[in-house]
mmCIF file of C-alpha atoms and ligand atoms in Angstrom:
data_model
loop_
_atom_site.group_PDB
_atom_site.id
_atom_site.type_symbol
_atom_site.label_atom_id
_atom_site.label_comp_id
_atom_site.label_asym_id
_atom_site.label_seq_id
_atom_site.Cartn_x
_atom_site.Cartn_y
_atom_site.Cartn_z
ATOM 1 C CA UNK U 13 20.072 -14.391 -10.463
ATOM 2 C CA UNK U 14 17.824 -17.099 -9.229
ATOM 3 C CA UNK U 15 15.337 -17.105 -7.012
ATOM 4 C CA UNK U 16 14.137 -19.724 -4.752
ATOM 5 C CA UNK U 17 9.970 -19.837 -4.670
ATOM 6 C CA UNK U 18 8.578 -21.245 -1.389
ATOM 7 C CA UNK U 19 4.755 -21.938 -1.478
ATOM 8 C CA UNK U 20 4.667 -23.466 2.374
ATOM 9 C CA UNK U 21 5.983 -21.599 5.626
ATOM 10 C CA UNK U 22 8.305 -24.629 6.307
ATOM 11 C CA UNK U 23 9.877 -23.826 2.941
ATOM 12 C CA UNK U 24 9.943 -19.946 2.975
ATOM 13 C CA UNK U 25 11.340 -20.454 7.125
ATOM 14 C CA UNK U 26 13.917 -22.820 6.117
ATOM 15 C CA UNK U 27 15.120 -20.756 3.404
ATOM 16 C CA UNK U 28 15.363 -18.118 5.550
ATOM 17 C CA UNK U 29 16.975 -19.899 7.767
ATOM 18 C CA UNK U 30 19.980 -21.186 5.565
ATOM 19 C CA UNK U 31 20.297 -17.893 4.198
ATOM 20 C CA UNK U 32 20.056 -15.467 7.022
ATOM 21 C CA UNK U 33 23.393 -16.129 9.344
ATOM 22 C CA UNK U 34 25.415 -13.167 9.484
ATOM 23 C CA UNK U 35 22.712 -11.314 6.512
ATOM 24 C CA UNK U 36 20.239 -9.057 6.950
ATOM 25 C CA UNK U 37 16.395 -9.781 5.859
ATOM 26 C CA UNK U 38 14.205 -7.482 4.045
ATOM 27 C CA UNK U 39 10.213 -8.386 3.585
ATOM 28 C CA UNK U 40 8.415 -6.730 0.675
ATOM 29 C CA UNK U 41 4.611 -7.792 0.984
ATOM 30 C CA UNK U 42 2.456 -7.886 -2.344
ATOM 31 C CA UNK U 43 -0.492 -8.904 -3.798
ATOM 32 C CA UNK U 44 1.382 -10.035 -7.188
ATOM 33 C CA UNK U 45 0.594 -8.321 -10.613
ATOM 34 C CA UNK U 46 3.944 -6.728 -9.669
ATOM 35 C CA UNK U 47 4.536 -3.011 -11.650
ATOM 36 C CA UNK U 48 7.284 -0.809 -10.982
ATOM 37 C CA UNK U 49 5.850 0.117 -7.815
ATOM 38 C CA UNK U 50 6.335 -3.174 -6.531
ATOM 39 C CA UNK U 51 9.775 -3.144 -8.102
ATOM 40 C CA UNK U 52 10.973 -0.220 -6.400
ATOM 41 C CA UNK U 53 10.251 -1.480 -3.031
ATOM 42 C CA UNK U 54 12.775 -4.679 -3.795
ATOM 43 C CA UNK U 55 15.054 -2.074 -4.887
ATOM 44 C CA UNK U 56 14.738 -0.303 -1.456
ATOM 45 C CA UNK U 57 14.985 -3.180 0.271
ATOM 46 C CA UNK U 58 17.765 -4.584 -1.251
ATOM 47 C CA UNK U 59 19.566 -1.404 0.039
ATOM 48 C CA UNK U 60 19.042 -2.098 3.425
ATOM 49 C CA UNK U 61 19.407 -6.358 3.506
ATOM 50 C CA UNK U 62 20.930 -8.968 2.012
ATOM 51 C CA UNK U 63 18.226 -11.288 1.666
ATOM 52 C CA UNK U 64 15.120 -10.098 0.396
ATOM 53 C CA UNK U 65 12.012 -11.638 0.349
ATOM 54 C CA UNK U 66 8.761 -10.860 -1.190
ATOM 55 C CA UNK U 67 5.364 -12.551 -0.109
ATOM 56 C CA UNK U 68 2.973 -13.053 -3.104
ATOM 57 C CA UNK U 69 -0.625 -13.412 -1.521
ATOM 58 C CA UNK U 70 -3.621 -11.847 -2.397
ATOM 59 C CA UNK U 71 -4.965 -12.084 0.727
ATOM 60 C CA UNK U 72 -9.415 -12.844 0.885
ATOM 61 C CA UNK U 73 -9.470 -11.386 4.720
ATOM 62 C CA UNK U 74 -8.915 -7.703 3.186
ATOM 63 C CA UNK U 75 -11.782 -8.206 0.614
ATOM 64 C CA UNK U 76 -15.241 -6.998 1.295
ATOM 65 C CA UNK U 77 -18.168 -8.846 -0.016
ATOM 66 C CA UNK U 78 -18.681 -7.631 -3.894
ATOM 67 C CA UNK U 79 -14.816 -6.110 -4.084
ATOM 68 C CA UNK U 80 -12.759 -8.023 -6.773
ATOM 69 C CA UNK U 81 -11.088 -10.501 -5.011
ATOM 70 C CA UNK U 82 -12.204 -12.917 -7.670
ATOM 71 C CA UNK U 83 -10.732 -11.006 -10.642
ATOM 72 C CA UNK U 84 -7.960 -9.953 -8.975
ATOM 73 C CA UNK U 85 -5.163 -10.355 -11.953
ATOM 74 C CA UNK U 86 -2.700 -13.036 -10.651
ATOM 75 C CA UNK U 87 0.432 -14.178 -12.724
ATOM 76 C CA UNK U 88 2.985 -15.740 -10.481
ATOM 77 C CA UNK U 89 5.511 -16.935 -13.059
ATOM 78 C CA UNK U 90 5.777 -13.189 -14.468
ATOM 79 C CA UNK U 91 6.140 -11.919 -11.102
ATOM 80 C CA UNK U 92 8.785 -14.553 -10.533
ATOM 81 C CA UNK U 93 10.735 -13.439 -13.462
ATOM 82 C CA UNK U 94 10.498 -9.532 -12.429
ATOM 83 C CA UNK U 95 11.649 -10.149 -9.060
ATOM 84 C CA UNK U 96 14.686 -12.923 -10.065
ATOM 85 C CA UNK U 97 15.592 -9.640 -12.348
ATOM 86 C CA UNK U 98 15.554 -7.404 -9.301
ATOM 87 C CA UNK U 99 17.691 -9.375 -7.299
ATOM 88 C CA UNK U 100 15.449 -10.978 -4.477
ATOM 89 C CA UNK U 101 15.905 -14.024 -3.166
ATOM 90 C CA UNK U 102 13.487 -15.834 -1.892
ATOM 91 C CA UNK U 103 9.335 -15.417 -3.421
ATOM 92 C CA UNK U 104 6.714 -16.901 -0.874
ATOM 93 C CA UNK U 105 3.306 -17.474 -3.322
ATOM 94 C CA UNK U 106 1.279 -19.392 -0.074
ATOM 95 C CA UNK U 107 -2.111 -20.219 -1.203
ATOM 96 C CA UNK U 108 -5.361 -19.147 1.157
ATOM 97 C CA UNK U 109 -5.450 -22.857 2.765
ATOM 98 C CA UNK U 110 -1.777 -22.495 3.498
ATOM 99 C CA UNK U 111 -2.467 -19.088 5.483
ATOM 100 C CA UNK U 112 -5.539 -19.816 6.594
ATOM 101 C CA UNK U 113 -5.828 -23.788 7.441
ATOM 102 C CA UNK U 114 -8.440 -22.696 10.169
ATOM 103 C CA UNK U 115 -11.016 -19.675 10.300
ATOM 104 C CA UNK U 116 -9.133 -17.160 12.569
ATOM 105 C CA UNK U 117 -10.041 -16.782 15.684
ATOM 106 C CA UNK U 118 -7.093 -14.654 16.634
ATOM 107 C CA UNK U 119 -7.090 -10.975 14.641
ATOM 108 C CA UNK U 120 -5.307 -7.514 14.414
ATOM 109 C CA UNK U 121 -7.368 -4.928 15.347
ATOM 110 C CA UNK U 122 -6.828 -0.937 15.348
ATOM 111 C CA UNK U 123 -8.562 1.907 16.556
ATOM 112 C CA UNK U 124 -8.259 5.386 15.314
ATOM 113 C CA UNK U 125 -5.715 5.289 12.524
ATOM 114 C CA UNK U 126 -7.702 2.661 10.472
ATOM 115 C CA UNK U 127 -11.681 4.252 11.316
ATOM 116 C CA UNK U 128 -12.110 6.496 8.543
ATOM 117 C CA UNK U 129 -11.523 6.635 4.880
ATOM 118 C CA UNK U 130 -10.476 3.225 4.124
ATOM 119 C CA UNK U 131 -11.586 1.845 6.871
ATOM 120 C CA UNK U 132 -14.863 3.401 6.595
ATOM 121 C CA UNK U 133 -15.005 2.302 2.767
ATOM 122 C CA UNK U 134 -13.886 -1.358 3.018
ATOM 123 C CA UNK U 135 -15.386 -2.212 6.559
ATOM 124 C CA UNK U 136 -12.707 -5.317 7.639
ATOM 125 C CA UNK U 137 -10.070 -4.481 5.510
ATOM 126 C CA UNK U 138 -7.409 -2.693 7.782
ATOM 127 C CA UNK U 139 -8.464 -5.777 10.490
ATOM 128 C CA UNK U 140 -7.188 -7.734 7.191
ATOM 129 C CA UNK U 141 -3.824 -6.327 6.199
ATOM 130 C CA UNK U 142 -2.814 -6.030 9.732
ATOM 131 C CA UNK U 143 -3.390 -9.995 10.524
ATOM 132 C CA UNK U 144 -1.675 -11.111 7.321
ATOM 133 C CA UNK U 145 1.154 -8.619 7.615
ATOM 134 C CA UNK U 146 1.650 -9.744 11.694
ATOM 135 C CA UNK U 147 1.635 -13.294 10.345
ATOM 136 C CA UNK U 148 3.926 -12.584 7.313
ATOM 137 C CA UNK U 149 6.146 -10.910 9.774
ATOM 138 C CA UNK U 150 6.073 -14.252 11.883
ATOM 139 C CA UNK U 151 7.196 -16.374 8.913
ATOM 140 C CA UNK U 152 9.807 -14.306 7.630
ATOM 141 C CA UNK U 153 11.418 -12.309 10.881
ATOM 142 C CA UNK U 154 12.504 -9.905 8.860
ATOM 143 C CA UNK U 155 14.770 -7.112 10.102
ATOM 144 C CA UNK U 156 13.511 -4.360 7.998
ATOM 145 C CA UNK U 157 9.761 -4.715 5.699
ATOM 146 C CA UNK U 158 8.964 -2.069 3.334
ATOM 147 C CA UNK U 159 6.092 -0.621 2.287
ATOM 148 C CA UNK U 160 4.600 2.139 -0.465
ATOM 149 C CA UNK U 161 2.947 5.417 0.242
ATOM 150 C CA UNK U 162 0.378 4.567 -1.958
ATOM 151 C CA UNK U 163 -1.367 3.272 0.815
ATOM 152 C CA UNK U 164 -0.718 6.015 3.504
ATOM 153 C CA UNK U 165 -3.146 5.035 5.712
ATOM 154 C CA UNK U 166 -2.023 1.019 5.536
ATOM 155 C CA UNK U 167 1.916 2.200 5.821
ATOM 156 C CA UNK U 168 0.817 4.716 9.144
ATOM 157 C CA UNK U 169 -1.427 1.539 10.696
ATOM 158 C CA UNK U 170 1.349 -0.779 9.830
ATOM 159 C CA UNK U 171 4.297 1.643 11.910
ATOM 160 C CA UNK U 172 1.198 1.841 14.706
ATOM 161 C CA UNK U 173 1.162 -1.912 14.490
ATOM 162 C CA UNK U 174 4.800 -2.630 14.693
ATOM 163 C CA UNK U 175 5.458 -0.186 17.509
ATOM 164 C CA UNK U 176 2.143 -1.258 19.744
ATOM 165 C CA UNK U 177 2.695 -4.872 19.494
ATOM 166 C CA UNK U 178 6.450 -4.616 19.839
ATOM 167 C CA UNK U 179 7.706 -6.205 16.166
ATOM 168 C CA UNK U 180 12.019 -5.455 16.183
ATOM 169 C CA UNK U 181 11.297 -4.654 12.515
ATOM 170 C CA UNK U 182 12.171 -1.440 11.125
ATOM 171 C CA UNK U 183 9.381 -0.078 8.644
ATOM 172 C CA UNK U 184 10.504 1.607 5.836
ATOM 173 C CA UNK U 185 7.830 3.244 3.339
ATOM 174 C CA UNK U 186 9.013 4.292 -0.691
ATOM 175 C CA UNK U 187 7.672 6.582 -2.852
ATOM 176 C CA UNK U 188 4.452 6.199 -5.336
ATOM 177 C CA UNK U 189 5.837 5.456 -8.714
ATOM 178 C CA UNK U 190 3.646 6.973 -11.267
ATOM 179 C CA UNK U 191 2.972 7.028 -15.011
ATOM 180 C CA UNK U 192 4.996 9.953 -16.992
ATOM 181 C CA UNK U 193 1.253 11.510 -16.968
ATOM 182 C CA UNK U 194 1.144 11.226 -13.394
ATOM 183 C CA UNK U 195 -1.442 8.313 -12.477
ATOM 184 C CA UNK U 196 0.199 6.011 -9.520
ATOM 185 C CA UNK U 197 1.050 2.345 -10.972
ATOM 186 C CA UNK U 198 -1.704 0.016 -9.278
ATOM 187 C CA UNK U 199 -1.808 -3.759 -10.421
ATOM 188 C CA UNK U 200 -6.120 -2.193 -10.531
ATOM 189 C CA UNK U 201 -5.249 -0.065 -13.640
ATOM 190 C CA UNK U 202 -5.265 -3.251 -15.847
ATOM 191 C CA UNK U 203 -9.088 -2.691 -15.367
ATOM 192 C CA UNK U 204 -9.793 0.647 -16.833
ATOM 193 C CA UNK U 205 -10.714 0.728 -20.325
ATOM 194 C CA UNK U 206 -8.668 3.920 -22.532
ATOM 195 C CA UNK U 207 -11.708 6.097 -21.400
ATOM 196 C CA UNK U 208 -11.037 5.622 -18.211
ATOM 197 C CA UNK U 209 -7.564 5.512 -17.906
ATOM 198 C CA UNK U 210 -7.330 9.677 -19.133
ATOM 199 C CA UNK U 211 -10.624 10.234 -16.258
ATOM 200 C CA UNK U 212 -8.154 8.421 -13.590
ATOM 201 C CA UNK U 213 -5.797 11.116 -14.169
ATOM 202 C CA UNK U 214 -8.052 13.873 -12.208
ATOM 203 C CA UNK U 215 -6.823 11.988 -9.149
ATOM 204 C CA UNK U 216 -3.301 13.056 -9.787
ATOM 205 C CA UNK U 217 -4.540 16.116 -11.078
ATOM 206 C CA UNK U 218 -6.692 17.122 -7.422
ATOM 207 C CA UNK U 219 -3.675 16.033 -5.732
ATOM 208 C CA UNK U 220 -1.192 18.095 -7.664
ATOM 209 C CA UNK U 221 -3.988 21.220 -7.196
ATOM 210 C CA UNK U 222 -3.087 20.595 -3.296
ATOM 211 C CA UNK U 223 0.206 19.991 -3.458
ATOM 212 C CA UNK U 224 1.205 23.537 -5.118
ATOM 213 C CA UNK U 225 -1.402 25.390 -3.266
ATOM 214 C CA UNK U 226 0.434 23.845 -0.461
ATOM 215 C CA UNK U 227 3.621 24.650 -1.676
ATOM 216 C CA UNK U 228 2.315 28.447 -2.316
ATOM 217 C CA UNK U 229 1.213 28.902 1.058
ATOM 218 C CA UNK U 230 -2.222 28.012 1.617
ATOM 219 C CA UNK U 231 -2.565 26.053 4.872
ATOM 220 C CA UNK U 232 -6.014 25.470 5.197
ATOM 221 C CA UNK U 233 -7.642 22.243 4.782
ATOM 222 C CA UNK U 234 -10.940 23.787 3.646
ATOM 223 C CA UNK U 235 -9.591 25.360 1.110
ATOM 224 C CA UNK U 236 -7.339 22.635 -0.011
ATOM 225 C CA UNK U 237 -10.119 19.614 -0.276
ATOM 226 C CA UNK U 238 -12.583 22.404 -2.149
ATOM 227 C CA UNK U 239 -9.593 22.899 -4.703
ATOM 228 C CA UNK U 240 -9.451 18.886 -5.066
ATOM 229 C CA UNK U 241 -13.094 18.546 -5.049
ATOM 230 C CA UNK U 242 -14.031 20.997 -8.178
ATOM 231 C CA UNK U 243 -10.747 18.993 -9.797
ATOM 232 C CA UNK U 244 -12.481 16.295 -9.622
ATOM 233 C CA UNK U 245 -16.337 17.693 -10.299
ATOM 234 C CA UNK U 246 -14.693 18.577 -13.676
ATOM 235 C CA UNK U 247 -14.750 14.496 -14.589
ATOM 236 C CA UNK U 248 -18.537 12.867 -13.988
ATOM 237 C CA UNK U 249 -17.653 9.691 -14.977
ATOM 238 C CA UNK U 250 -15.543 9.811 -11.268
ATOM 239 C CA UNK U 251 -17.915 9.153 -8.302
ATOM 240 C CA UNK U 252 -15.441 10.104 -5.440
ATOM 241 C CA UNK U 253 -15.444 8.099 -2.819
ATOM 242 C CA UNK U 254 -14.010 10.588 -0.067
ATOM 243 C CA UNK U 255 -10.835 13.742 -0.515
ATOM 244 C CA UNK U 256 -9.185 14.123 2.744
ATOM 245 C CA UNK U 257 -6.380 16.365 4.107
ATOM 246 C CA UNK U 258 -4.881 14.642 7.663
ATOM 247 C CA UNK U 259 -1.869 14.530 9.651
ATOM 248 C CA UNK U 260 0.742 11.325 7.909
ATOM 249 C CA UNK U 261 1.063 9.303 10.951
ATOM 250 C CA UNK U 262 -2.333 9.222 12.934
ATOM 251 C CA UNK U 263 -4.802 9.816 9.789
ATOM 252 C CA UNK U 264 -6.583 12.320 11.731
ATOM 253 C CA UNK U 265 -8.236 15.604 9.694
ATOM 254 C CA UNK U 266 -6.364 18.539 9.708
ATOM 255 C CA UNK U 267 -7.944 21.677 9.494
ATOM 256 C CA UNK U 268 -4.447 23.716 9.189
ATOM 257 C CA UNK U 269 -1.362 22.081 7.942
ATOM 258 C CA UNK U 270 1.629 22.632 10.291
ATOM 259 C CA UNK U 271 3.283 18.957 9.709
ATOM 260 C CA UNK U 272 3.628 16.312 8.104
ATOM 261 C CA UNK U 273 0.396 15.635 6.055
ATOM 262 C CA UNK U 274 -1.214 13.835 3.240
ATOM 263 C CA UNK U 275 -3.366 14.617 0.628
ATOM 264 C CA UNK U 276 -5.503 11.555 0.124
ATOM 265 C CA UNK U 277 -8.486 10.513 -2.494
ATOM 266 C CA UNK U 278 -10.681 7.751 -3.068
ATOM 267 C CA UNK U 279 -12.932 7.199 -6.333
ATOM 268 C CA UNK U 280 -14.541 4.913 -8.402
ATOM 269 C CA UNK U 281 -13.244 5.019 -12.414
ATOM 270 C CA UNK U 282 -15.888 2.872 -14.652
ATOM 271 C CA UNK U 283 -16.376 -0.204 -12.356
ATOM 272 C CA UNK U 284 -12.410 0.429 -10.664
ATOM 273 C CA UNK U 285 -11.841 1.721 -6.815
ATOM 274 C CA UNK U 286 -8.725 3.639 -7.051
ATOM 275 C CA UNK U 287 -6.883 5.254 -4.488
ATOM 276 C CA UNK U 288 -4.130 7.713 -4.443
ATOM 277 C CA UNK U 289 -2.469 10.627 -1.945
ATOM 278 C CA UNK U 290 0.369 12.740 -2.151
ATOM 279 C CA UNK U 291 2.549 14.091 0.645
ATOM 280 C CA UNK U 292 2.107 17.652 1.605
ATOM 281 C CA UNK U 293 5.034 19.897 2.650
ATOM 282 C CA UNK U 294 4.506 22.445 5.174
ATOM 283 C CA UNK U 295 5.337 26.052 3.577
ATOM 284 C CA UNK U 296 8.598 27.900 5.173
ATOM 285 C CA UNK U 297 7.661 31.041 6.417
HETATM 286 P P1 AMP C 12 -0.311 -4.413 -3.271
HETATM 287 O O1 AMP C 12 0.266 -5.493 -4.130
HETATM 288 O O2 AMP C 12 -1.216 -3.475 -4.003
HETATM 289 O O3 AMP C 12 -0.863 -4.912 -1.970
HETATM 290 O O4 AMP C 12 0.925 -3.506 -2.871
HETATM 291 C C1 AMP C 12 2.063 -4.051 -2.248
HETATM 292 C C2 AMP C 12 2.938 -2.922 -1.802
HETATM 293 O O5 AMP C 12 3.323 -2.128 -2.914
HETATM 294 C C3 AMP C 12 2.229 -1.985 -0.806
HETATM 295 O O6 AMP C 12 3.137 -1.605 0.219
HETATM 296 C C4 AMP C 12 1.852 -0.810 -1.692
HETATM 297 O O7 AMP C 12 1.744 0.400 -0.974
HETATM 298 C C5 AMP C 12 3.025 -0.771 -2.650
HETATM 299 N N1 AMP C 12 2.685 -0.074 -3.891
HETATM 300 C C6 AMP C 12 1.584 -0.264 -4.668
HETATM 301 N N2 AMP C 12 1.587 0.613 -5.699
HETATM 302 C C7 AMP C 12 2.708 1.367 -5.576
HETATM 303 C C8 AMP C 12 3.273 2.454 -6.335
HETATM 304 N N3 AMP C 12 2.687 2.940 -7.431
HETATM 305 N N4 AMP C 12 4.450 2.985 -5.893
HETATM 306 C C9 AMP C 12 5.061 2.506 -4.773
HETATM 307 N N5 AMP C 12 4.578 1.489 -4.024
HETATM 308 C C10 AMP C 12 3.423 0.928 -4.415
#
């Protein structure tokens, strides 16, 4: 299957364009270093369009100063070849100057949803996934963009995004894809040495303590994040960054769980920021 790889927004639109008449679009957004995360959003999205597209950007404006935007691992022509196997059409690799030919003036920003945890952590970042995604969404038009729960709080700010500023895109969000030991594929796990690739696992291990105390009844927040926090005491070489229990959609603390809710943690393996979260499910009673 061939793909057709657009590195301008003429290009990518007039691709698009020839391809999209009686089709539906699908956007996958990435920052490259594709894994089978990445993989089975295309695979999503090629359920529910036609013509899928996947952007290829790793976008500066959602780096702090001192995060790794430098050594970011980038390989275009391998994620080329992954995503010509998965059947999508059309790769848009734009670099900075072609998404940014001017310092913005114009931004995204979002209150509530995007203040803590992340937000907190990477000051700026949530101000820059929103902007790129609005003007990803602007270059592609895509009928339906999908997303990974890996990054719970980006997929519940990107929903709050869509439906505040009125984008006719339907938001659909997959499932983390993990190792067979449990740690979520991140294109950041390239970065941990052996050592701390087993440490990384407490994340998935905190997460799993919530998730079947959940599943066993226990409702209470307090009792949930002190089960994930002496989880994670158990590995020193972890310095955790925040544990957090809060509703899915508005990323607000919980202190029972009734709904739909999300175990969430933060933490710093060696000199690698990794997040991960799992969704809770409310106990029948
Ligand atoms: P990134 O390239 O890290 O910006 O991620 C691009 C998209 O892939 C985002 O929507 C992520 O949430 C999603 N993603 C990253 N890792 C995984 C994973 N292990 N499983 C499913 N989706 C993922």
């Amino acid at each position: 299957m061939s793909v057709l790889v657009a590195t301008t927004m003429e290009e990518c639109r007039g691709a698009i364009g020839r391809l999209r008449p009686g089709r539906r679009v699908a956007l996958v957004p990435t920052m490259g270093a594709l894994h089978e995360g990445h993989l089975s959003l295309v695979d999503l999205a090629r359920e529910r369009a036609e013509v899928v597209t996947v952007s290829v950007f790793v976008n500066p404006t959602q780096f702090g100063p001192g995060e790794d935007f430098d050594r970011y691992p980038r390989d275009l022509e391998r994620d080329v070849r992954l995503l010509a196997g998965r059947g999508a059409a059309i790769v848009f690799a734009p670099d900075t100057r072609t998404m940014y030919p001017e310092p913005l003036l114009t931004t995204v920003t979002m209150r509530g949803i995007t203040d803590d945890f992340e937000g907190a952590h990477r000051p700026g970042h949530f101000d820059g996934v929103l902007t790129i995604v609005a003007k990803l969404f602007h270059v592609v038009e895509p009928d339906v963009a999908v997303f990974g729960q890996k990054d719970a709080q980006q997929a519940a700010a990107i929903r709050r995004m869509v439906a505040d500023l009125d984008f006719p895109i339907e938001i659909v969000v997959g499932p983390t894809v993990r190792e067979p030991d449990g740690l979520a594929l991140s294109s950041r796990n390239a970065f941990l040495s052996a050592a701390d690739r087993r440490e990384a696992l407490a994340l998935h291990a905190a997460l799993d303590r919530a998730d079947s105390l959940a599943r066993d009844g226990v409702d209470d927040a307090d009792r949930l994040l002190d089960a994930m926090r002496e989880e994670l005491s158990r590995h020193p070489a972890i310095a955790v960054d925040y544990v957090a229990i809060v509703e899915r959609d508005s990323f607000r603390p919980l202190r029972r769980i009734s709904g739909p809710a999300v175990a969430a943690v933060a933490a710093r393996v060696g000199g690698t920021r990794l997040i991960d979260n799992v969704v809770l499910e409310p106990h029948e009673r």
